[in-house]
XYZ file of C-alpha atoms in Angstrom:
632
model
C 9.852 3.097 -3.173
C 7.464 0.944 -5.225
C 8.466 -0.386 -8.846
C 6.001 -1.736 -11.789
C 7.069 -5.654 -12.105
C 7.014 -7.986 -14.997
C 9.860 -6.223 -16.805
C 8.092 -2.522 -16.932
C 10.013 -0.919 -14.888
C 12.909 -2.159 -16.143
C 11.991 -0.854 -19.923
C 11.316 2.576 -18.383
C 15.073 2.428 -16.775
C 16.557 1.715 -20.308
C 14.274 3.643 -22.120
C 15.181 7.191 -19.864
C 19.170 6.208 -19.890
C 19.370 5.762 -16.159
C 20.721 2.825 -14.387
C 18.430 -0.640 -14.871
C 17.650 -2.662 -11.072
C 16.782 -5.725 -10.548
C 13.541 -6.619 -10.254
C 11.719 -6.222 -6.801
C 10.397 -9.866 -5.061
C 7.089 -9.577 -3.689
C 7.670 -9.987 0.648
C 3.971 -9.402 1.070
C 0.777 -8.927 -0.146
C -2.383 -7.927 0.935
C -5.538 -5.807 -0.311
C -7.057 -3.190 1.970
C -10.258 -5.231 2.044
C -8.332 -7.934 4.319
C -6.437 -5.287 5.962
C -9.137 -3.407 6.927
C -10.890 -6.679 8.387
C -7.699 -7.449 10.978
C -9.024 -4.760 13.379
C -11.582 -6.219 15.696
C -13.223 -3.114 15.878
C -14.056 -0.972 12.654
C -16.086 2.364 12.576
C -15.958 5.643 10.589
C -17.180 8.821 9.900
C -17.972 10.556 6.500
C -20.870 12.489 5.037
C -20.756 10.367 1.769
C -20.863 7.154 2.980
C -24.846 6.526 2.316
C -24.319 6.007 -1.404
C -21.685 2.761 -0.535
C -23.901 1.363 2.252
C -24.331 -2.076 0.803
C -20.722 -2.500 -0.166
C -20.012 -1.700 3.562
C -22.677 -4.162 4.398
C -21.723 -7.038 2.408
C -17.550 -6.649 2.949
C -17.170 -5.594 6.440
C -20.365 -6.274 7.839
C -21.057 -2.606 8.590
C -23.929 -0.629 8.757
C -24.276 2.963 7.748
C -26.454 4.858 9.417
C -27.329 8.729 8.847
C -27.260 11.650 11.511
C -29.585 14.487 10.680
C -27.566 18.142 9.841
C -27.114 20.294 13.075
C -29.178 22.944 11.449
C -31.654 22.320 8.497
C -30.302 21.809 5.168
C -31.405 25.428 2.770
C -28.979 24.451 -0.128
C -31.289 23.972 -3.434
C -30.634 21.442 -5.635
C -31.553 22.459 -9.145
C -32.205 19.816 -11.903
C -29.238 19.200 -13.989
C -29.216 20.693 -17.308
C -28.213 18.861 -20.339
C -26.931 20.371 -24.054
C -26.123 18.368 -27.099
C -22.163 18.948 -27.105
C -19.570 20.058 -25.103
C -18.793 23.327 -26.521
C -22.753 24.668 -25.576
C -22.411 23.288 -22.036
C -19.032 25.087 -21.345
C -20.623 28.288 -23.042
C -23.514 27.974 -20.894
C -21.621 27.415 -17.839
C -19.448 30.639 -18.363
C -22.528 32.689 -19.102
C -24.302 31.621 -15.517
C -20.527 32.218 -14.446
C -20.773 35.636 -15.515
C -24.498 36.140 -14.380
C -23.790 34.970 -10.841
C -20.582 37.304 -10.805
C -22.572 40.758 -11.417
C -25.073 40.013 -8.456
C -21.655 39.740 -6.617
C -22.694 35.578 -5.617
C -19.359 33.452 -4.960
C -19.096 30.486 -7.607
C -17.238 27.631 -6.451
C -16.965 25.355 -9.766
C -15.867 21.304 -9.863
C -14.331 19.705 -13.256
C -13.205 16.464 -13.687
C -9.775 17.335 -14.653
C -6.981 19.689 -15.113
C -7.546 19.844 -18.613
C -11.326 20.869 -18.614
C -10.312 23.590 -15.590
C -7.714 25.561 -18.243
C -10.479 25.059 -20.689
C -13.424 27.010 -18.812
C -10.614 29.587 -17.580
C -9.857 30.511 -21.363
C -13.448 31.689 -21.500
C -13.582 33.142 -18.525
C -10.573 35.442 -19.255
C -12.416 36.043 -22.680
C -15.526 37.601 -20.899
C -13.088 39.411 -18.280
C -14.407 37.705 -15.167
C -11.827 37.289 -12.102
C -11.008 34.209 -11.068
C -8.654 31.122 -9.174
C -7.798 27.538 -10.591
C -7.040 25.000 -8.429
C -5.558 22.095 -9.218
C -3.703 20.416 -6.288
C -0.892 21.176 -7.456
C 0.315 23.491 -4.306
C -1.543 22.380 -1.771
C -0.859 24.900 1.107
C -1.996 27.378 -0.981
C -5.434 26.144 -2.303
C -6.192 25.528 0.839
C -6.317 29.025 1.676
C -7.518 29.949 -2.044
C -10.819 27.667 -1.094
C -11.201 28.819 2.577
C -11.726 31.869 0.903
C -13.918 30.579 -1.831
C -17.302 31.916 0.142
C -16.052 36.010 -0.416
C -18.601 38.572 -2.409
C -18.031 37.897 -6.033
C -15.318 35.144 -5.970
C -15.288 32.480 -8.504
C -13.223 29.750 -7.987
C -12.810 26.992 -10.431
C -11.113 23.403 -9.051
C -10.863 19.905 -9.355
C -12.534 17.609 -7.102
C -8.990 16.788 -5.082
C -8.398 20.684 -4.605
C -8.345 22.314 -1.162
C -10.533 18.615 0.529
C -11.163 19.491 3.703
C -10.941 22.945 4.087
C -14.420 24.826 5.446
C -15.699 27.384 2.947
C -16.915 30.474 5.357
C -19.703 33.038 3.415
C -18.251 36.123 3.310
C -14.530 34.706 4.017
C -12.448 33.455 6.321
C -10.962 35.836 8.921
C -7.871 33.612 10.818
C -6.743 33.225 6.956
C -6.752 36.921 6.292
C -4.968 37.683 9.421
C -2.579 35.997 9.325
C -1.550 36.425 5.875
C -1.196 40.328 6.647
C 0.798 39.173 9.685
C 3.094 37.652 7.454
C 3.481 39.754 4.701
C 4.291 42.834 6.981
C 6.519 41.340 8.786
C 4.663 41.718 12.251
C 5.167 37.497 12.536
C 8.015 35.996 13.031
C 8.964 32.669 11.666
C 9.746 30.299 14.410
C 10.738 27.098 12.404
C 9.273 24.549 10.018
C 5.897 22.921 10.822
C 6.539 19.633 12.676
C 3.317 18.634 12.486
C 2.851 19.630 16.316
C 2.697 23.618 17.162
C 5.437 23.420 19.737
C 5.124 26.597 22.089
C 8.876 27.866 23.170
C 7.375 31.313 24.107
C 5.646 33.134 26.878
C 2.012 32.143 26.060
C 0.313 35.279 28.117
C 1.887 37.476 25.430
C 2.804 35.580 22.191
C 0.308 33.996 19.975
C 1.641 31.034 18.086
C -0.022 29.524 14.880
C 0.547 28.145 11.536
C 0.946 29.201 8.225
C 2.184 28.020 4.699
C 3.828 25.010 6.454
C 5.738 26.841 8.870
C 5.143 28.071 12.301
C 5.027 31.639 13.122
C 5.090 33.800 16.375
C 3.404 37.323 16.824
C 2.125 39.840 19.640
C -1.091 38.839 21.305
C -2.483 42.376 21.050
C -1.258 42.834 17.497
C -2.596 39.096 16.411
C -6.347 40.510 18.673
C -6.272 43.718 16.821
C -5.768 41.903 12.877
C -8.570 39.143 13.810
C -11.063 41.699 15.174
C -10.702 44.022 11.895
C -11.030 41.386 9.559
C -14.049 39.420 11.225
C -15.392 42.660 11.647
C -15.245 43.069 7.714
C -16.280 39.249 6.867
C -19.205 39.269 8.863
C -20.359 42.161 6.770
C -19.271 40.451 3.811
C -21.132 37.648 5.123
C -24.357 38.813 5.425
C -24.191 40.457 1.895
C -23.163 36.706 0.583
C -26.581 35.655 2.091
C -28.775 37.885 0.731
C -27.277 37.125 -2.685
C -28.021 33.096 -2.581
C -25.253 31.970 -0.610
C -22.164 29.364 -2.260
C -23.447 28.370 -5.699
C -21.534 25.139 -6.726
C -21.691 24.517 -10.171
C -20.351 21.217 -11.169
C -19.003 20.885 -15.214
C -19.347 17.141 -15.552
C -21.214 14.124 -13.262
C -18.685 11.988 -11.979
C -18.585 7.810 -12.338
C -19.753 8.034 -8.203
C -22.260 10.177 -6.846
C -20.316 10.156 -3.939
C -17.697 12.730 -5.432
C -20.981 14.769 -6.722
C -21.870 15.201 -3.523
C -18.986 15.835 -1.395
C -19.228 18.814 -4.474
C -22.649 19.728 -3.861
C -21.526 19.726 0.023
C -19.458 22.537 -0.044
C -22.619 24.943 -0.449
C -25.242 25.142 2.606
C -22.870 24.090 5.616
C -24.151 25.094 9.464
C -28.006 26.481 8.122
C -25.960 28.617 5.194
C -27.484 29.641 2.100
C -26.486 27.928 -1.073
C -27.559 26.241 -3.806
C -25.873 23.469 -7.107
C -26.614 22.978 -10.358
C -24.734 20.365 -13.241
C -24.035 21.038 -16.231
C -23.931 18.040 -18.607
C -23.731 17.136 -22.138
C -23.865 14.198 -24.325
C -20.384 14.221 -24.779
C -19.383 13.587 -21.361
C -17.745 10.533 -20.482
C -20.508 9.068 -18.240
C -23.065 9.992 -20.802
C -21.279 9.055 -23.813
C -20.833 5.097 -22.089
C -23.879 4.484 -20.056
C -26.723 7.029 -21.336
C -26.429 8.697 -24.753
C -28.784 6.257 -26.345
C -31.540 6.718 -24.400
C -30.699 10.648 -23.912
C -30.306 10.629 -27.561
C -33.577 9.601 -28.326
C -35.506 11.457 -25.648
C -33.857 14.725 -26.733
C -35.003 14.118 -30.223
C -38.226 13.762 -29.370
C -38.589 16.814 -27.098
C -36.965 19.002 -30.360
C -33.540 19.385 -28.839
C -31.816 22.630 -30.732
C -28.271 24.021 -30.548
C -27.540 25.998 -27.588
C -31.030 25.093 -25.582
C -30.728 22.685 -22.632
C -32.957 20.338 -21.592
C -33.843 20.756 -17.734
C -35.702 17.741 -16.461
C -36.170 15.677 -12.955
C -36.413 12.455 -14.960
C -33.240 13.142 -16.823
C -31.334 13.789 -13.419
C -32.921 10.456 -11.948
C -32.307 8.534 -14.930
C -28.529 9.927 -15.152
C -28.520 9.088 -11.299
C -28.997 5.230 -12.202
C -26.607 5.169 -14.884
C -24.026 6.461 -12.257
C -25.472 3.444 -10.065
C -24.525 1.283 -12.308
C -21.150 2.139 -12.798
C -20.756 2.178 -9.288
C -21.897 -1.341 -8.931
C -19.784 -2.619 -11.660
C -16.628 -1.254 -9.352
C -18.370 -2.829 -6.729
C -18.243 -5.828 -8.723
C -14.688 -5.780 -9.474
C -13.739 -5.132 -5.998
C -15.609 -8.277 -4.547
C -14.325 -10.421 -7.487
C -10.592 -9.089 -6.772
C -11.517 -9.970 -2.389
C -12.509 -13.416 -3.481
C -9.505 -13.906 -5.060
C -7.749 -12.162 -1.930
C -9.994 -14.496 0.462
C -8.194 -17.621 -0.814
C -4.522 -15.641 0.061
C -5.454 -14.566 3.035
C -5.958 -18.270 4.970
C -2.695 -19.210 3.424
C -1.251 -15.924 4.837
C -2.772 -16.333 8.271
C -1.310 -19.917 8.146
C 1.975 -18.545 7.594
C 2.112 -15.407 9.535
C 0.616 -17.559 12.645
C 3.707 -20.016 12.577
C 6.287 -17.677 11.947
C 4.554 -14.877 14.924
C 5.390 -18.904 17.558
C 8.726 -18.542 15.950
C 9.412 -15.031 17.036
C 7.848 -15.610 20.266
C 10.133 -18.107 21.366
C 7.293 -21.399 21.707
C 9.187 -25.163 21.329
C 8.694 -26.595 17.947
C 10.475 -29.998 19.166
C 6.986 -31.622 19.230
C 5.743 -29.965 15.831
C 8.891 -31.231 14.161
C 9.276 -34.614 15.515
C 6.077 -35.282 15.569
C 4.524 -33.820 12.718
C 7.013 -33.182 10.627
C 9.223 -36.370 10.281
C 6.644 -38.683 11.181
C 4.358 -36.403 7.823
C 7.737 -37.089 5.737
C 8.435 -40.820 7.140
C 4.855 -41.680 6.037
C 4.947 -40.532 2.602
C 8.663 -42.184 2.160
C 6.555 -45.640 3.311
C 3.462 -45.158 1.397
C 6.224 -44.559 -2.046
C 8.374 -47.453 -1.466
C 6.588 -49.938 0.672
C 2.837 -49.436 -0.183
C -0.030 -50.905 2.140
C -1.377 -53.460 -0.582
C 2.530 -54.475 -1.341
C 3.933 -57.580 -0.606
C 7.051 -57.127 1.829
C 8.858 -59.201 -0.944
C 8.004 -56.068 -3.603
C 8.866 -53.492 -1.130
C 12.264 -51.116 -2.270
C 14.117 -51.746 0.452
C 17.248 -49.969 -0.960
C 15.295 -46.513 -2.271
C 13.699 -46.475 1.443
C 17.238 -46.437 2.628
C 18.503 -44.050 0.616
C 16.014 -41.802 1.026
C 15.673 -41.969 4.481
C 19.752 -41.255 4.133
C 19.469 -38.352 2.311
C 16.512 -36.592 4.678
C 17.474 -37.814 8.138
C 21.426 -39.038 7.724
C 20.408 -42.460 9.105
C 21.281 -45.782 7.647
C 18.052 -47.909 8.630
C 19.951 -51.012 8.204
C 23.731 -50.020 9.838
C 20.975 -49.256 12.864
C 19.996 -52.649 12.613
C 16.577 -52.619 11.344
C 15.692 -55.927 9.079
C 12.498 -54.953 7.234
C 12.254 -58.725 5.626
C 11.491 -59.508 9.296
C 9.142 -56.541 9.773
C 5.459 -55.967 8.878
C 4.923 -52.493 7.444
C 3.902 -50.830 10.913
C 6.736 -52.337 12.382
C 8.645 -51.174 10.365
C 7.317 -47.722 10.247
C 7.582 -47.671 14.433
C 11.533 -48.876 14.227
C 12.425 -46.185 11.786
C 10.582 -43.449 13.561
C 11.913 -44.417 16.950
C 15.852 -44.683 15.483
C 15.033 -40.790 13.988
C 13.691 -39.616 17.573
C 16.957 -40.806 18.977
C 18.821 -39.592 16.458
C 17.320 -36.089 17.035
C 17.307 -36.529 21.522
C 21.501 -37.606 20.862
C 22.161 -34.380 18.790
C 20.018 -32.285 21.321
C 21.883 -33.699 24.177
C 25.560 -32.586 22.092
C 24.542 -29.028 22.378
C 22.171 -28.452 24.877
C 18.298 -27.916 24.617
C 18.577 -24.157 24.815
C 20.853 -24.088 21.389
C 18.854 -27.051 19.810
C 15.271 -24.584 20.183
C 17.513 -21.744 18.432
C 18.606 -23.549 15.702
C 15.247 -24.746 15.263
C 13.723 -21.568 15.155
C 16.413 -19.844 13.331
C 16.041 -22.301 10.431
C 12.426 -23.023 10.410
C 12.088 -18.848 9.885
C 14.682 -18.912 7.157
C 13.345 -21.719 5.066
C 9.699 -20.539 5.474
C 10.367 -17.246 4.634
C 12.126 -18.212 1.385
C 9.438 -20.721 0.216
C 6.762 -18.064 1.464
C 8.482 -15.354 -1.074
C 8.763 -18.074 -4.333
C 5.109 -19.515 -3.033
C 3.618 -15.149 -3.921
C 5.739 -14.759 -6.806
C 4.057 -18.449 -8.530
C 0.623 -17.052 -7.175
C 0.982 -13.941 -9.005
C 1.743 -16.014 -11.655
C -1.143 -18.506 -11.588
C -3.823 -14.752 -11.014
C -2.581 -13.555 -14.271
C -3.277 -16.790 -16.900
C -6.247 -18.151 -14.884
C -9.047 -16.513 -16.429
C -7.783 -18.465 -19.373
C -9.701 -21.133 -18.109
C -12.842 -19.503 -18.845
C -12.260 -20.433 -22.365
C -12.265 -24.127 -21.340
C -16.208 -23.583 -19.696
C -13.967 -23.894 -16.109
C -14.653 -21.294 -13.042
C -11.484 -18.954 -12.957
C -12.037 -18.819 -9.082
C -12.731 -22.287 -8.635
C -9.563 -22.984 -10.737
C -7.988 -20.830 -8.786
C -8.972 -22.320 -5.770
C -8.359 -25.645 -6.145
C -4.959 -24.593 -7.952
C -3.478 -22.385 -5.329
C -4.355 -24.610 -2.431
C -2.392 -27.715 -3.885
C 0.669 -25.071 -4.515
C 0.289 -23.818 -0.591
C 0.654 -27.779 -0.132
C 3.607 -28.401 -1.776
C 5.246 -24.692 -0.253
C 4.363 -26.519 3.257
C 5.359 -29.955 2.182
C 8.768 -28.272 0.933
C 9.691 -26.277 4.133
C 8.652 -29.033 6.561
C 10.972 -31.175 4.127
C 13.906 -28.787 4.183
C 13.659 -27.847 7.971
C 13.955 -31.788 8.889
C 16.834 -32.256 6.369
C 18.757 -29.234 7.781
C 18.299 -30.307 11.259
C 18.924 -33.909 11.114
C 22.611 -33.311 8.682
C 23.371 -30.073 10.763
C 27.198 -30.993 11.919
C 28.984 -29.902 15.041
C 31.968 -28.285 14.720
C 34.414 -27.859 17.238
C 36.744 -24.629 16.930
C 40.142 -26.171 19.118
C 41.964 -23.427 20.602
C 43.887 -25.971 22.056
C 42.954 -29.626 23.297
C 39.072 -30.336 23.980
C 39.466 -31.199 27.960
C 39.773 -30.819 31.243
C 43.573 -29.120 30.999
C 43.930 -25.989 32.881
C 44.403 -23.988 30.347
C 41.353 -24.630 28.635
C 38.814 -24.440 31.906
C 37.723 -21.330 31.457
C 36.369 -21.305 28.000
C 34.634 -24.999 28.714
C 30.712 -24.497 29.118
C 28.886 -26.406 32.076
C 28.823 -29.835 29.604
C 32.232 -29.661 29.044
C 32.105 -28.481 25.828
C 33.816 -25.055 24.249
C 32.108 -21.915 24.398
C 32.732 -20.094 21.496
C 32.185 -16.327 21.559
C 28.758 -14.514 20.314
C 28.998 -12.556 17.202
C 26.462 -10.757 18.099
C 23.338 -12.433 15.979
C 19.986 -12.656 17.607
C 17.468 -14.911 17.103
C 15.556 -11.780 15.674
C 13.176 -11.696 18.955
C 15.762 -10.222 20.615
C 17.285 -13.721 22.497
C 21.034 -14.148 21.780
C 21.591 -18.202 20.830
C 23.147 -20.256 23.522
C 26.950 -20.286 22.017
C 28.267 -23.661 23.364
C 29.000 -24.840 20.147
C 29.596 -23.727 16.869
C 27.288 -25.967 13.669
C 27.197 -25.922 9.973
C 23.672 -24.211 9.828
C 25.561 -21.028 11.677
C 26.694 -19.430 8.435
C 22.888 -20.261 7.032
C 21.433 -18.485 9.972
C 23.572 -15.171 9.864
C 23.115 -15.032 6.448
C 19.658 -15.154 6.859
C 19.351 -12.197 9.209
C 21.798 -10.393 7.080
C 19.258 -10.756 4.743
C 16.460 -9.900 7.190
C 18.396 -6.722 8.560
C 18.901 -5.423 4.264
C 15.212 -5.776 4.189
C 14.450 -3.849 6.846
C 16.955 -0.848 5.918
C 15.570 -0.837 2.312
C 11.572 -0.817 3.855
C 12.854 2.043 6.032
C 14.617 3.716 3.202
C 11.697 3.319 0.989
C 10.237 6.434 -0.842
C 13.216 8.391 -0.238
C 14.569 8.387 -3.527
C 17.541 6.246 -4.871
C 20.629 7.703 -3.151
C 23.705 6.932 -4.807
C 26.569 6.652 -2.562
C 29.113 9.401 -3.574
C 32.141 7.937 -5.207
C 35.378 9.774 -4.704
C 37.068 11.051 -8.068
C 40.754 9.816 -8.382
C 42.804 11.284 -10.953
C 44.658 8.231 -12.790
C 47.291 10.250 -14.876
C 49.391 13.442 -13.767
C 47.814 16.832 -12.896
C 47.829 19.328 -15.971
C 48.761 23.073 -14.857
C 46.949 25.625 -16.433
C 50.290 27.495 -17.818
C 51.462 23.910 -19.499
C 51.481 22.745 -23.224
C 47.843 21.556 -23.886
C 47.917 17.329 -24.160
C 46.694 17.487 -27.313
C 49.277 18.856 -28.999
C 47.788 21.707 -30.898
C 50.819 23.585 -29.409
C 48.547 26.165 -27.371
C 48.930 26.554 -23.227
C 45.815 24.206 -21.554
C 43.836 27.275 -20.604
C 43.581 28.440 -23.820
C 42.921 24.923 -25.382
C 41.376 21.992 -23.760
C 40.881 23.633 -20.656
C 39.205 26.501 -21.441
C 35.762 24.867 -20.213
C 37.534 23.045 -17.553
């Protein structure tokens, strides 16, 4: 599963007495910004999307637009009412509670956290009122606790995660009630665990199949008919008395940072042309208010002769609190677009990456893109370091050329017979190139095209994939010091810019580097099972060039292709290593999340087996059972 970096997790390990891992190595990163933007087609649905419109606008080029309700909207909004402290606006809360309660009106009521739930319980159990909190903690459960929500006289109190998704019926929901007497009396029978797909292995024209409490249950048709029937029969009774009382009340205990969560809330009253109606319940001491608004509150309160225990219900308080949440929500907003700009700059390194290494899966010839790109890139820069343009042929380094050129390509410019002191500089530029070319079409030729493109491919994905993992670990690096820079009166970002493109540079410079170098000094190796020839007892292990075949072990070029196995080279035990590596990676992404599973280690006894009836080891002179074994 996922681990904190930089050292935390490891402190955690040591800290709780368990055993300390390594530290993970970023493969990947990306946000869900970028993500989101690889689709070429992006739409959704949500009824609290109008709020974010012009973050949807400006990231992914979205507009929102708003469908009208089905039927009209007869939920009332009431202004929000605001005391001076916290203790007043939960007493004030449980007293509406209470008054909502006797006309028999179901409360549905949303906190902010766990904490302030228990907290407005305690009182309610102090003025004897009935009620559920939810606190997604059991989630099959809540979800029926809040389907039922909408019953005469029910008060529910919940956190804005609890029981999402789940439609709150007036007067109750009747599937839920069925089938939980189904269950209890035993008329259902459990089938299996829920699969996530009801999977009918009965006659359909008399079983009904459904699920329940994460598993899947079968009972009678006519017994399932006759349970639904009763039980609508009772909630739409129950529902028309929930009407005439005012429908849902939602009464929220705090306003949240985004109006969005107030009114996914304030949502869960007034659905398909129902009654309902919402009301907050605020008070300076709320988190929101305390930040963004007490000042102003403050001073407004003062004025209009605030006093303990009396609220202050006002349109231009709501409005005003409103923009205070619209602030906070564009300061998110804010921190979001600064952390994409920062992405932005990743993600044309990433699609530079990911687009070479999706040719290398594929199978496409990087011959040209080596040769041509990549040693001529490399030969250039050796020239331009030891025999510069304005240089006089007399000043050039003729030895440090050489030996570089050694080290890279395993050519000897001047065993080849190249004479710079008779060659201008693009002369000698075209002789050294042409000698590497050769160099490269001779080795090709040795072990066939087909093994030359696999090798090629096999190595280029190895080194890239190496310098691509050290290249996101220094990046992570570089994100956390560069706002440093501020200090200096420097952009971060354009810091940042300029910074991480001359490090994606040097990654590319270093893989097209290594790549050449491995190619170019890769060695064939011939594995002699008896005399390399023509003899008759070697004929049928010679391939169609006359060389050995040696047998697959069974790598793949990880596209699927088994390499061509003429020959056997020193880059072999480089390439399986790398898709060992590859294949570990894969087993731990697929094992991800499902816990650390110690391999069970078998317990062998190094000394000789104690019987129970023997003279303890210890030598208090007692039998073992009675001594040292006792607890054994």
């Amino acid at each position: 599963g996922r681990r904190w970096s930089d050292g935390l997790h490891q402190a955690v390990e040591a800290k709780e007495g368990v055993k300390i891992e390594r530290e993970n190595q970023t493969l990947a990163t990306i946000t869900f910004q970028n993500y989101f933007r690889m689709y070429k087609k992006l739409a959704g649905m949500t009824g609290t999307a109008e709020t974010e419109a012009a973050e949807f606008g400006k990231i992914y080029n979205l507009d929102v637009i708003v469908i009208p309700t089905n039927k009209q909207l007869l939920r009332v909004e009431n202004p929000d009412l605001v005391y001076r402290t916290e203790k007043e606006k939960y007493f004030a809360s449980a007293d509406e509670i209470q008054k909502l309660n006797d006309t028999g009106q179901p409360v549905l009521v949303g906190t902010t956290s766990i904490e302030k739930s228990e907290r407005l319980s305690d009182l309610l159990k102090k003025k004897g009122i009935k009620h559920v909190v939810l606190n997604a903690k059991y989630h099959e459960k809540e979800a029926e606790i809040v389907a039922q929500a909408g019953r005469k006289g029910m008060v529910t109190i919940a956190t804005n995660m609890a029981g999402r998704g789940t439609d709150i019926l007036l007067g109750g929901n009747p599937e839920f009630m069925a089938k939980q007497e189904c269950v209890k009396k035993g008329i259902a029978q459990l089938l299996r665990a829920a699969q996530g797909k009801i999977q009918v292995g009965v006659d359909d024209s008399t079983s009904t199949v459904w699920y329940y409490a994460g598993n899947e249950y079968v009972v009678a048709t006519e017994q399932w008919n006759e349970a639904f029937a009763r039980y609508k029969a009772q909630t739409d009774k129950e529902h028309d008395e929930v009407t005439a009382a005012g429908g849902l009340f939602i009464l929220g205990t705090e306003r949240h940072e985004a109006r969005r969560i107030d009114n996914q809330l304030r949502g869960r009253a007034g659905r398909q042309g129902d009654p309902g109606a919402s009301r907050f319940y605020l008070s300076l001491e709320d988190d929101l208010m305390r930040i963004f608004a007490k000042e102003w509150v403050s001073t407004l309160l003062q004025r209009l002769g605030m006093e303990e225990g009396v609220p202050i219900e006002s349109k231009l308080i709501s409005r005003r609190i409103e923009k205070a949440q619209e602030a906070v929500e564009a300061q998110h907003f804010e921190s979001r677009k600064h952390l994409l700009e920062y992405d932005d700059v990743m993600n044309k390194q990433r699609e530079a990456v990911y687009g070479l290494r999706r040719q290398l899966l594929e199978g496409v010839d990087q011959k040209d893109l080596i040769v041509e790109d990549y040693v001529a890139g490399i030969l250039s820069e050796l020239l331009d370091q030891h025999a510069p343009i304005k240089a006089h042929p007399a000043d050039w380094d003729v030895k440090g050329l050489k030996e570089s050129i050694l080290t890279r390509f395993g050519v000897d410019i001047l065993a080849e017979g190249i004479k710079p002191e008779t060659l201008n500089r693009q002369e000698l530029g075209d002789a050294i190139f042409e000698k590497l070319k050769a160099r490269y079409d001779a080795k090709e030729k040795l072990i066939g095209p087909d093994a030359m493109r696999y090798h090629e491919r096999m190595l280029m994905l190895s080194v890239l994939d190496q310098q691509w993992k050290d290249h996101l670990l220094n990046m992570d690096h570089l994100k956390e010091g560069i706002n440093l820079r501020s200090y200096g009166q420097k952009d971060p970002l354009v810091e940042y810019k300029r910074e991480s493109f001359d490090m994606f540079e040097g990654m590319m410079r270093r893989f097209q580097e290594d790549t050449s170098r491995y190619l170019y000094l890769m060695q064939i190796i011939r594995r002699d099972e008896g005399p390399v020839g023509g003899g008759p007892e070697n004929q049928d292990q010679l391939g169609p060039a006359g060389t050995p075949v040696i047998p697959s072990r069974g790598a793949t070029d990880g596209n699927g292709h088994r390499p061509p196995q003429g020959v056997t080279t020193s880059v072999d035990d480089l390439e399986e290593a790398f898709q060992r590596r590859k294949r570990r990676e894969l087993e731990q992404a697929r094992m991800a999340g499902a816990g650390d599973r110690q391999p069970v280690q078998q317990v062998v006894r190094s000394g000789e087996k104690i019987g129970r009836n023997d003279p303890c080891p210890c030598g208090s002179g007692k039998k073992y059972k009675k001594c040292c074994g006792a607890n054994a």
